[in-house]
Amino acid sequence: MRTYIVGNWKLNFTVGEASIYLHKLLKKMPNYRDIEVVVAPSTIALQPLSLQIDRHKMKLSAQNAFYRDYGAFTGETSFTQLRGIVDYCIIGHSERRYIFSESDKVVSKKVAAAIRNKITPILCIGETESERAFGETKDVIKDQLIGGLSEIGDDDIDKIIVAYEPVWAISSTKSSKLAAPDEIADAVKLIREILSEVYGKKVAESVPVLFGGSVNPSNAGAYLTVPGVNGLLIGGSSLILSEFTDIIEIAKRVHA
Ligand code: PGA
């Protein structure tokens, strides 16, 4: 399986800044066929960057989109509008769930809309700090995974990517808040067990599972060697060109 390195730029970079960053990244980056490099700029930058990107080297992802294709939904952008512009869309990121109140129901409709529009959903799941403290990690992972996939049929399950992002480990500046490799291994094992129960063993083994939460060049190697982890979803460190390209090089070395 390929290794996925996905940079989530969140609400950062103007269109001009995003274009300059992409230009430098494309110049610096070799074409690694076994590493799928993806960047997720703000919606406003997607169309211009889609004209600039070299799709042999990397792909574009949206950070969010609405689940209806057209209609009276002021302010929204649909997967239909993004079709042909992006290859991926991050769905159910914890910032969407907790700042914008997205439920599993909404997340599931977005996953279905992405697939309907030939865009690969990167379904984010993960427990908060208090859910972990109360011993609810397994239930949260199960509910968010089964809930998020509830609107797609068995035929489409091989079109998704899952990202395990424990909320307590996102944007952390403290080493005490970093996820330990064995904590990630347990969660990824659980994700594959749930997929196996619901969709069968073959699917459970073939769905890529990424890890995200304060990934940087000094921990990327350790996270990429966690059993069952097929890639990384990177926020802060993906905004710094040298760090992002270092992580891509680490992925290449680990993959070899
Ligand atoms: P971070 O963000 O790498 O800055 O922790 C990851 C994410 O939110 O996807």
PDB file of C-alpha atoms and ligand atoms in Angstrom:
ATOM      1  CA  MET A   1       0.000   0.000   0.000  1.00  0.00           C
ATOM      2  CA  ARG A   2       1.139   3.565  -0.663  1.00  0.00           C
ATOM      3  CA  THR A   3       2.041   5.879   2.195  1.00  0.00           C
ATOM      4  CA  TYR A   4      -0.117   9.011   2.439  1.00  0.00           C
ATOM      5  CA  ILE A   5       1.337  12.340   3.541  1.00  0.00           C
ATOM      6  CA  VAL A   6      -1.492  14.855   3.819  1.00  0.00           C
ATOM      7  CA  GLY A   7      -0.943  18.508   4.754  1.00  0.00           C
ATOM      8  CA  ASN A   8      -3.990  20.205   6.255  1.00  0.00           C
ATOM      9  CA  TRP A   9      -3.379  23.934   5.910  1.00  0.00           C
ATOM     10  CA  LYS A  10      -6.555  24.824   7.856  1.00  0.00           C
ATOM     11  CA  LEU A  11      -7.356  28.559   7.794  1.00  0.00           C
ATOM     12  CA  ASN A  12      -3.877  29.698   6.762  1.00  0.00           C
ATOM     13  CA  PHE A  13      -2.293  31.295   3.669  1.00  0.00           C
ATOM     14  CA  THR A  14      -3.886  33.783   1.289  1.00  0.00           C
ATOM     15  CA  VAL A  15      -4.359  32.481  -2.258  1.00  0.00           C
ATOM     16  CA  GLY A  16      -1.093  34.198  -3.241  1.00  0.00           C
ATOM     17  CA  GLU A  17       0.825  32.687  -0.330  1.00  0.00           C
ATOM     18  CA  ALA A  18      -0.628  29.249  -1.043  1.00  0.00           C
ATOM     19  CA  SER A  19       0.430  29.519  -4.670  1.00  0.00           C
ATOM     20  CA  ILE A  20       4.000  30.502  -3.755  1.00  0.00           C
ATOM     21  CA  TYR A  21       4.225  27.658  -1.230  1.00  0.00           C
ATOM     22  CA  LEU A  22       2.951  25.163  -3.798  1.00  0.00           C
ATOM     23  CA  HIS A  23       5.411  26.455  -6.381  1.00  0.00           C
ATOM     24  CA  LYS A  24       8.330  25.921  -3.972  1.00  0.00           C
ATOM     25  CA  LEU A  25       7.034  22.521  -2.868  1.00  0.00           C
ATOM     26  CA  LEU A  26       6.686  21.290  -6.458  1.00  0.00           C
ATOM     27  CA  LYS A  27      10.207  22.498  -7.229  1.00  0.00           C
ATOM     28  CA  LYS A  28      11.715  20.785  -4.204  1.00  0.00           C
ATOM     29  CA  MET A  29       9.837  17.519  -4.441  1.00  0.00           C
ATOM     30  CA  PRO A  30      10.830  14.495  -6.458  1.00  0.00           C
ATOM     31  CA  ASN A  31       8.088  12.306  -7.901  1.00  0.00           C
ATOM     32  CA  TYR A  32       7.750   9.415  -5.455  1.00  0.00           C
ATOM     33  CA  ARG A  33       5.274   6.932  -6.835  1.00  0.00           C
ATOM     34  CA  ASP A  34       4.806   5.061  -3.575  1.00  0.00           C
ATOM     35  CA  ILE A  35       4.196   8.220  -1.515  1.00  0.00           C
ATOM     36  CA  GLU A  36       0.874   9.977  -2.121  1.00  0.00           C
ATOM     37  CA  VAL A  37       1.466  13.599  -1.152  1.00  0.00           C
ATOM     38  CA  VAL A  38      -1.703  15.651  -0.685  1.00  0.00           C
ATOM     39  CA  VAL A  39      -2.211  19.271   0.379  1.00  0.00           C
ATOM     40  CA  ALA A  40      -5.487  20.707   1.653  1.00  0.00           C
ATOM     41  CA  PRO A  41      -5.665  24.506   1.156  1.00  0.00           C
ATOM     42  CA  SER A  42      -8.661  26.732   1.924  1.00  0.00           C
ATOM     43  CA  THR A  43     -11.593  26.345  -0.465  1.00  0.00           C
ATOM     44  CA  ILE A  44     -10.896  29.702  -2.137  1.00  0.00           C
ATOM     45  CA  ALA A  45      -7.411  28.545  -3.223  1.00  0.00           C
ATOM     46  CA  LEU A  46      -8.451  25.165  -4.622  1.00  0.00           C
ATOM     47  CA  GLN A  47      -9.422  26.200  -8.139  1.00  0.00           C
ATOM     48  CA  PRO A  48      -6.321  28.313  -8.914  1.00  0.00           C
ATOM     49  CA  LEU A  49      -4.027  25.737  -7.321  1.00  0.00           C
ATOM     50  CA  SER A  50      -5.649  22.974  -9.371  1.00  0.00           C
ATOM     51  CA  LEU A  51      -4.316  24.738 -12.486  1.00  0.00           C
ATOM     52  CA  GLN A  52      -0.842  24.977 -10.974  1.00  0.00           C
ATOM     53  CA  ILE A  53      -0.419  21.547  -9.414  1.00  0.00           C
ATOM     54  CA  ASP A  54       1.493  18.707 -11.049  1.00  0.00           C
ATOM     55  CA  ARG A  55      -0.820  15.784 -10.359  1.00  0.00           C
ATOM     56  CA  HIS A  56       1.962  13.285 -11.000  1.00  0.00           C
ATOM     57  CA  LYS A  57       3.718  14.679  -7.948  1.00  0.00           C
ATOM     58  CA  MET A  58       0.879  15.489  -5.591  1.00  0.00           C
ATOM     59  CA  LYS A  59      -2.864  15.891  -5.213  1.00  0.00           C
ATOM     60  CA  LEU A  60      -5.265  18.451  -3.798  1.00  0.00           C
ATOM     61  CA  SER A  61      -7.745  17.931  -0.998  1.00  0.00           C
ATOM     62  CA  ALA A  62     -10.577  20.104   0.249  1.00  0.00           C
ATOM     63  CA  GLN A  63     -10.903  20.623   4.006  1.00  0.00           C
ATOM     64  CA  ASN A  64     -14.691  20.443   3.967  1.00  0.00           C
ATOM     65  CA  ALA A  65     -17.689  20.663   1.636  1.00  0.00           C
ATOM     66  CA  PHE A  66     -21.481  20.501   1.908  1.00  0.00           C
ATOM     67  CA  TYR A  67     -23.388  17.284   1.259  1.00  0.00           C
ATOM     68  CA  ARG A  68     -26.076  18.631  -1.098  1.00  0.00           C
ATOM     69  CA  ASP A  69     -24.954  19.057  -4.695  1.00  0.00           C
ATOM     70  CA  TYR A  70     -26.938  22.253  -5.547  1.00  0.00           C
ATOM     71  CA  GLY A  71     -29.619  24.468  -4.064  1.00  0.00           C
ATOM     72  CA  ALA A  72     -30.512  27.146  -1.561  1.00  0.00           C
ATOM     73  CA  PHE A  73     -27.584  26.701   0.829  1.00  0.00           C
ATOM     74  CA  THR A  74     -26.046  30.147   1.155  1.00  0.00           C
ATOM     75  CA  GLY A  75     -22.330  30.154   1.724  1.00  0.00           C
ATOM     76  CA  GLU A  76     -21.722  26.489   1.027  1.00  0.00           C
ATOM     77  CA  THR A  77     -19.522  24.762  -1.566  1.00  0.00           C
ATOM     78  CA  SER A  78     -20.582  21.330  -2.802  1.00  0.00           C
ATOM     79  CA  PHE A  79     -18.639  18.213  -3.690  1.00  0.00           C
ATOM     80  CA  THR A  80     -20.153  18.548  -7.157  1.00  0.00           C
ATOM     81  CA  GLN A  81     -18.451  21.933  -7.518  1.00  0.00           C
ATOM     82  CA  LEU A  82     -15.172  20.442  -6.308  1.00  0.00           C
ATOM     83  CA  ARG A  83     -15.327  17.487  -8.678  1.00  0.00           C
ATOM     84  CA  GLY A  84     -12.350  17.541 -11.014  1.00  0.00           C
ATOM     85  CA  ILE A  85     -10.621  20.159  -8.855  1.00  0.00           C
ATOM     86  CA  VAL A  86      -9.701  17.965  -5.871  1.00  0.00           C
ATOM     87  CA  ASP A  87      -9.042  14.255  -5.477  1.00  0.00           C
ATOM     88  CA  TYR A  88      -9.635  14.153  -1.713  1.00  0.00           C
ATOM     89  CA  CYS A  89     -11.699  15.847   0.985  1.00  0.00           C
ATOM     90  CA  ILE A  90     -11.062  15.831   4.733  1.00  0.00           C
ATOM     91  CA  ILE A  91     -14.390  15.073   6.422  1.00  0.00           C
ATOM     92  CA  GLY A  92     -15.335  15.130  10.099  1.00  0.00           C
ATOM     93  CA  HIS A  93     -12.192  16.855  11.318  1.00  0.00           C
ATOM     94  CA  SER A  94     -12.505  17.527  15.052  1.00  0.00           C
ATOM     95  CA  GLU A  95     -12.510  21.281  14.388  1.00  0.00           C
ATOM     96  CA  ARG A  96     -15.612  20.744  12.209  1.00  0.00           C
ATOM     97  CA  ARG A  97     -17.202  18.524  14.845  1.00  0.00           C
ATOM     98  CA  TYR A  98     -16.546  20.769  17.865  1.00  0.00           C
ATOM     99  CA  ILE A  99     -16.426  24.315  16.470  1.00  0.00           C
ATOM    100  CA  PHE A 100     -19.091  23.852  13.787  1.00  0.00           C
ATOM    101  CA  SER A 101     -21.205  21.220  15.591  1.00  0.00           C
ATOM    102  CA  GLU A 102     -21.014  18.579  12.871  1.00  0.00           C
ATOM    103  CA  SER A 103     -22.717  15.370  13.952  1.00  0.00           C
ATOM    104  CA  ASP A 104     -21.953  11.840  12.763  1.00  0.00           C
ATOM    105  CA  LYS A 105     -25.138  12.123  10.660  1.00  0.00           C
ATOM    106  CA  VAL A 106     -23.812  15.183   8.819  1.00  0.00           C
ATOM    107  CA  VAL A 107     -20.391  13.559   8.492  1.00  0.00           C
ATOM    108  CA  SER A 108     -21.970  10.442   6.974  1.00  0.00           C
ATOM    109  CA  LYS A 109     -23.859  12.512   4.386  1.00  0.00           C
ATOM    110  CA  LYS A 110     -20.626  14.277   3.433  1.00  0.00           C
ATOM    111  CA  VAL A 111     -18.786  10.960   3.061  1.00  0.00           C
ATOM    112  CA  ALA A 112     -21.565   9.733   0.731  1.00  0.00           C
ATOM    113  CA  ALA A 113     -21.564  13.006  -1.239  1.00  0.00           C
ATOM    114  CA  ALA A 114     -17.790  12.811  -1.705  1.00  0.00           C
ATOM    115  CA  ILE A 115     -17.986   9.283  -3.085  1.00  0.00           C
ATOM    116  CA  ARG A 116     -20.961  10.211  -5.313  1.00  0.00           C
ATOM    117  CA  ASN A 117     -18.738  12.943  -6.789  1.00  0.00           C
ATOM    118  CA  LYS A 118     -15.634  10.763  -7.206  1.00  0.00           C
ATOM    119  CA  ILE A 119     -13.723  12.445  -4.375  1.00  0.00           C
ATOM    120  CA  THR A 120     -11.962  10.264  -1.801  1.00  0.00           C
ATOM    121  CA  PRO A 121     -13.151  11.067   1.730  1.00  0.00           C
ATOM    122  CA  ILE A 122     -10.536  11.218   4.490  1.00  0.00           C
ATOM    123  CA  LEU A 123     -12.801  10.461   7.440  1.00  0.00           C
ATOM    124  CA  CYS A 124     -11.358  11.849  10.683  1.00  0.00           C
ATOM    125  CA  ILE A 125     -12.235  10.216  13.978  1.00  0.00           C
ATOM    126  CA  GLY A 126     -10.825  10.466  17.473  1.00  0.00           C
ATOM    127  CA  GLU A 127     -11.637  10.956  21.108  1.00  0.00           C
ATOM    128  CA  THR A 128     -11.293  14.108  23.212  1.00  0.00           C
ATOM    129  CA  GLU A 129      -9.155  14.302  26.333  1.00  0.00           C
ATOM    130  CA  SER A 130     -12.140  13.900  28.673  1.00  0.00           C
ATOM    131  CA  GLU A 131     -13.568  10.992  26.676  1.00  0.00           C
ATOM    132  CA  ARG A 132     -10.198   9.246  27.044  1.00  0.00           C
ATOM    133  CA  ALA A 133     -10.093  10.061  30.768  1.00  0.00           C
ATOM    134  CA  PHE A 134     -13.576   8.543  31.213  1.00  0.00           C
ATOM    135  CA  GLY A 135     -12.563   5.353  29.374  1.00  0.00           C
ATOM    136  CA  GLU A 136     -14.798   6.121  26.394  1.00  0.00           C
ATOM    137  CA  THR A 137     -12.139   5.980  23.672  1.00  0.00           C
ATOM    138  CA  LYS A 138     -13.326   2.702  22.149  1.00  0.00           C
ATOM    139  CA  ASP A 139     -16.979   3.734  22.076  1.00  0.00           C
ATOM    140  CA  VAL A 140     -16.163   7.088  20.485  1.00  0.00           C
ATOM    141  CA  ILE A 141     -14.009   5.503  17.791  1.00  0.00           C
ATOM    142  CA  LYS A 142     -16.687   2.908  17.081  1.00  0.00           C
ATOM    143  CA  ASP A 143     -19.552   5.425  16.971  1.00  0.00           C
ATOM    144  CA  GLN A 144     -17.659   7.890  14.760  1.00  0.00           C
ATOM    145  CA  LEU A 145     -16.433   5.181  12.396  1.00  0.00           C
ATOM    146  CA  ILE A 146     -19.708   3.297  11.999  1.00  0.00           C
ATOM    147  CA  GLY A 147     -21.691   6.558  12.069  1.00  0.00           C
ATOM    148  CA  GLY A 148     -19.475   8.224   9.470  1.00  0.00           C
ATOM    149  CA  LEU A 149     -19.736   5.295   7.073  1.00  0.00           C
ATOM    150  CA  SER A 150     -23.453   4.672   7.578  1.00  0.00           C
ATOM    151  CA  GLU A 151     -24.613   6.220   4.289  1.00  0.00           C
ATOM    152  CA  ILE A 152     -22.307   4.334   1.968  1.00  0.00           C
ATOM    153  CA  GLY A 153     -22.819   0.878   0.561  1.00  0.00           C
ATOM    154  CA  ASP A 154     -20.475  -2.099   0.871  1.00  0.00           C
ATOM    155  CA  ASP A 155     -19.286  -1.488  -2.693  1.00  0.00           C
ATOM    156  CA  ASP A 156     -17.879   1.902  -1.762  1.00  0.00           C
ATOM    157  CA  ILE A 157     -16.056   1.041   1.418  1.00  0.00           C
ATOM    158  CA  ASP A 158     -12.810   0.530  -0.472  1.00  0.00           C
ATOM    159  CA  LYS A 159     -12.971   4.182  -1.612  1.00  0.00           C
ATOM    160  CA  ILE A 160     -12.375   5.703   1.790  1.00  0.00           C
ATOM    161  CA  ILE A 161      -9.427   6.679   3.974  1.00  0.00           C
ATOM    162  CA  VAL A 162      -9.690   6.847   7.756  1.00  0.00           C
ATOM    163  CA  ALA A 163      -7.594   9.246   9.832  1.00  0.00           C
ATOM    164  CA  TYR A 164      -7.236   8.599  13.554  1.00  0.00           C
ATOM    165  CA  GLU A 165      -6.749  11.977  15.216  1.00  0.00           C
ATOM    166  CA  PRO A 166      -7.053  11.982  19.007  1.00  0.00           C
ATOM    167  CA  VAL A 167      -8.327  15.502  19.701  1.00  0.00           C
ATOM    168  CA  TRP A 168      -6.051  15.899  22.746  1.00  0.00           C
ATOM    169  CA  ALA A 169      -2.962  15.397  20.577  1.00  0.00           C
ATOM    170  CA  ILE A 170      -3.853  18.000  17.918  1.00  0.00           C
ATOM    171  CA  SER A 171      -1.808  21.225  17.812  1.00  0.00           C
ATOM    172  CA  SER A 172      -0.009  20.220  20.978  1.00  0.00           C
ATOM    173  CA  THR A 173       3.076  22.075  22.077  1.00  0.00           C
ATOM    174  CA  LYS A 174       3.630  19.846  25.111  1.00  0.00           C
ATOM    175  CA  SER A 175       5.446  16.536  24.788  1.00  0.00           C
ATOM    176  CA  SER A 176       3.115  15.127  27.471  1.00  0.00           C
ATOM    177  CA  LYS A 177       0.217  15.609  25.066  1.00  0.00           C
ATOM    178  CA  LEU A 178       1.752  13.724  22.163  1.00  0.00           C
ATOM    179  CA  ALA A 179       0.161  10.388  21.317  1.00  0.00           C
ATOM    180  CA  ALA A 180       2.459   7.483  22.119  1.00  0.00           C
ATOM    181  CA  PRO A 181       3.042   4.934  19.360  1.00  0.00           C
ATOM    182  CA  ASP A 182       1.397   2.151  21.408  1.00  0.00           C
ATOM    183  CA  GLU A 183      -1.712   4.294  21.999  1.00  0.00           C
ATOM    184  CA  ILE A 184      -1.962   4.827  18.246  1.00  0.00           C
ATOM    185  CA  ALA A 185      -1.357   1.139  17.573  1.00  0.00           C
ATOM    186  CA  ASP A 186      -4.253   0.200  19.891  1.00  0.00           C
ATOM    187  CA  ALA A 187      -6.619   2.662  18.213  1.00  0.00           C
ATOM    188  CA  VAL A 188      -5.652   1.588  14.687  1.00  0.00           C
ATOM    189  CA  LYS A 189      -6.077  -2.071  15.636  1.00  0.00           C
ATOM    190  CA  LEU A 190      -9.538  -1.261  16.956  1.00  0.00           C
ATOM    191  CA  ILE A 191     -10.434   0.619  13.755  1.00  0.00           C
ATOM    192  CA  ARG A 192      -9.451  -2.399  11.654  1.00  0.00           C
ATOM    193  CA  GLU A 193     -11.337  -4.773  13.975  1.00  0.00           C
ATOM    194  CA  ILE A 194     -14.504  -2.694  13.596  1.00  0.00           C
ATOM    195  CA  LEU A 195     -14.064  -2.529   9.801  1.00  0.00           C
ATOM    196  CA  SER A 196     -13.506  -6.279   9.756  1.00  0.00           C
ATOM    197  CA  GLU A 197     -16.659  -6.957  11.809  1.00  0.00           C
ATOM    198  CA  VAL A 198     -18.835  -4.772   9.604  1.00  0.00           C
ATOM    199  CA  TYR A 199     -17.282  -5.134   6.142  1.00  0.00           C
ATOM    200  CA  GLY A 200     -15.030  -8.189   6.324  1.00  0.00           C
ATOM    201  CA  LYS A 201     -11.347  -8.881   6.777  1.00  0.00           C
ATOM    202  CA  LYS A 202     -10.250  -7.956   3.266  1.00  0.00           C
ATOM    203  CA  VAL A 203     -11.692  -4.449   3.525  1.00  0.00           C
ATOM    204  CA  ALA A 204     -10.261  -4.026   7.019  1.00  0.00           C
ATOM    205  CA  GLU A 205      -6.787  -4.721   5.701  1.00  0.00           C
ATOM    206  CA  SER A 206      -7.058  -2.585   2.576  1.00  0.00           C
ATOM    207  CA  VAL A 207      -8.523   0.677   3.938  1.00  0.00           C
ATOM    208  CA  PRO A 208      -5.665   3.146   4.526  1.00  0.00           C
ATOM    209  CA  VAL A 209      -5.537   4.413   8.110  1.00  0.00           C
ATOM    210  CA  LEU A 210      -3.613   7.631   8.776  1.00  0.00           C
ATOM    211  CA  PHE A 211      -2.526   9.183  12.036  1.00  0.00           C
ATOM    212  CA  GLY A 212      -2.730  12.891  12.835  1.00  0.00           C
ATOM    213  CA  GLY A 213      -1.884  14.963  15.916  1.00  0.00           C
ATOM    214  CA  SER A 214       1.163  17.237  16.211  1.00  0.00           C
ATOM    215  CA  VAL A 215       3.165  15.285  13.653  1.00  0.00           C
ATOM    216  CA  ASN A 216       6.538  16.876  12.860  1.00  0.00           C
ATOM    217  CA  PRO A 217       9.866  15.704  11.399  1.00  0.00           C
ATOM    218  CA  SER A 218      11.100  14.467  14.784  1.00  0.00           C
ATOM    219  CA  ASN A 219       8.189  12.094  15.449  1.00  0.00           C
ATOM    220  CA  ALA A 220       7.063  11.242  11.889  1.00  0.00           C
ATOM    221  CA  GLY A 221       9.395   8.255  11.597  1.00  0.00           C
ATOM    222  CA  ALA A 222       8.117   6.705  14.831  1.00  0.00           C
ATOM    223  CA  TYR A 223       4.477   7.287  13.869  1.00  0.00           C
ATOM    224  CA  LEU A 224       4.944   5.862  10.374  1.00  0.00           C
ATOM    225  CA  THR A 225       6.328   2.620  11.811  1.00  0.00           C
ATOM    226  CA  VAL A 226       3.321   2.044  14.083  1.00  0.00           C
ATOM    227  CA  PRO A 227       1.751  -1.215  12.891  1.00  0.00           C
ATOM    228  CA  GLY A 228      -1.263  -0.558  10.691  1.00  0.00           C
ATOM    229  CA  VAL A 229      -0.514   3.140  10.058  1.00  0.00           C
ATOM    230  CA  ASN A 230      -0.418   3.990   6.345  1.00  0.00           C
ATOM    231  CA  GLY A 231       0.323   7.688   6.508  1.00  0.00           C
ATOM    232  CA  LEU A 232       0.056  10.993   8.313  1.00  0.00           C
ATOM    233  CA  LEU A 233      -2.343  13.942   8.450  1.00  0.00           C
ATOM    234  CA  ILE A 234      -0.286  16.983   9.338  1.00  0.00           C
ATOM    235  CA  GLY A 235      -1.467  20.436  10.419  1.00  0.00           C
ATOM    236  CA  GLY A 236       1.068  22.938  11.780  1.00  0.00           C
ATOM    237  CA  SER A 237       4.175  21.255  10.412  1.00  0.00           C
ATOM    238  CA  SER A 238       2.732  21.165   6.877  1.00  0.00           C
ATOM    239  CA  LEU A 239       2.786  24.992   6.812  1.00  0.00           C
ATOM    240  CA  ILE A 240       6.578  25.019   7.055  1.00  0.00           C
ATOM    241  CA  LEU A 241       7.990  23.934   3.722  1.00  0.00           C
ATOM    242  CA  SER A 242      11.235  22.436   5.061  1.00  0.00           C
ATOM    243  CA  GLU A 243       9.373  20.431   7.712  1.00  0.00           C
ATOM    244  CA  PHE A 244       6.796  19.118   5.252  1.00  0.00           C
ATOM    245  CA  THR A 245       9.451  18.045   2.742  1.00  0.00           C
ATOM    246  CA  ASP A 246      11.479  16.436   5.558  1.00  0.00           C
ATOM    247  CA  ILE A 247       8.419  14.396   6.511  1.00  0.00           C
ATOM    248  CA  ILE A 248       7.996  13.320   2.872  1.00  0.00           C
ATOM    249  CA  GLU A 249      11.651  12.183   2.832  1.00  0.00           C
ATOM    250  CA  ILE A 250      11.138  10.284   6.102  1.00  0.00           C
ATOM    251  CA  ALA A 251       8.072   8.585   4.601  1.00  0.00           C
ATOM    252  CA  LYS A 252      10.125   7.602   1.570  1.00  0.00           C
ATOM    253  CA  ARG A 253      12.837   6.073   3.780  1.00  0.00           C
ATOM    254  CA  VAL A 254      10.339   4.229   6.000  1.00  0.00           C
ATOM    255  CA  HIS A 255       8.428   2.950   2.980  1.00  0.00           C
ATOM    256  CA  ALA A 256      11.537   1.594   1.235  1.00  0.00           C
TER     257      ALA A 256
HETATM  258  P1  PGA B   1      -1.566  19.380  13.929  1.00  0.00           P
HETATM  259  O1  PGA B   1      -2.985  19.241  13.203  1.00  0.00           O
HETATM  260  O2  PGA B   1      -0.580  18.571  13.132  1.00  0.00           O
HETATM  261  O3  PGA B   1      -1.260  20.850  13.924  1.00  0.00           O
HETATM  262  O4  PGA B   1      -1.726  18.821  15.303  1.00  0.00           O
HETATM  263  C1  PGA B   1      -3.413  18.005  12.728  1.00  0.00           C
HETATM  264  C2  PGA B   1      -4.839  18.117  12.262  1.00  0.00           C
HETATM  265  O5  PGA B   1      -5.620  18.836  12.910  1.00  0.00           O
HETATM  266  O6  PGA B   1      -5.217  17.510  11.256  1.00  0.00           O
END
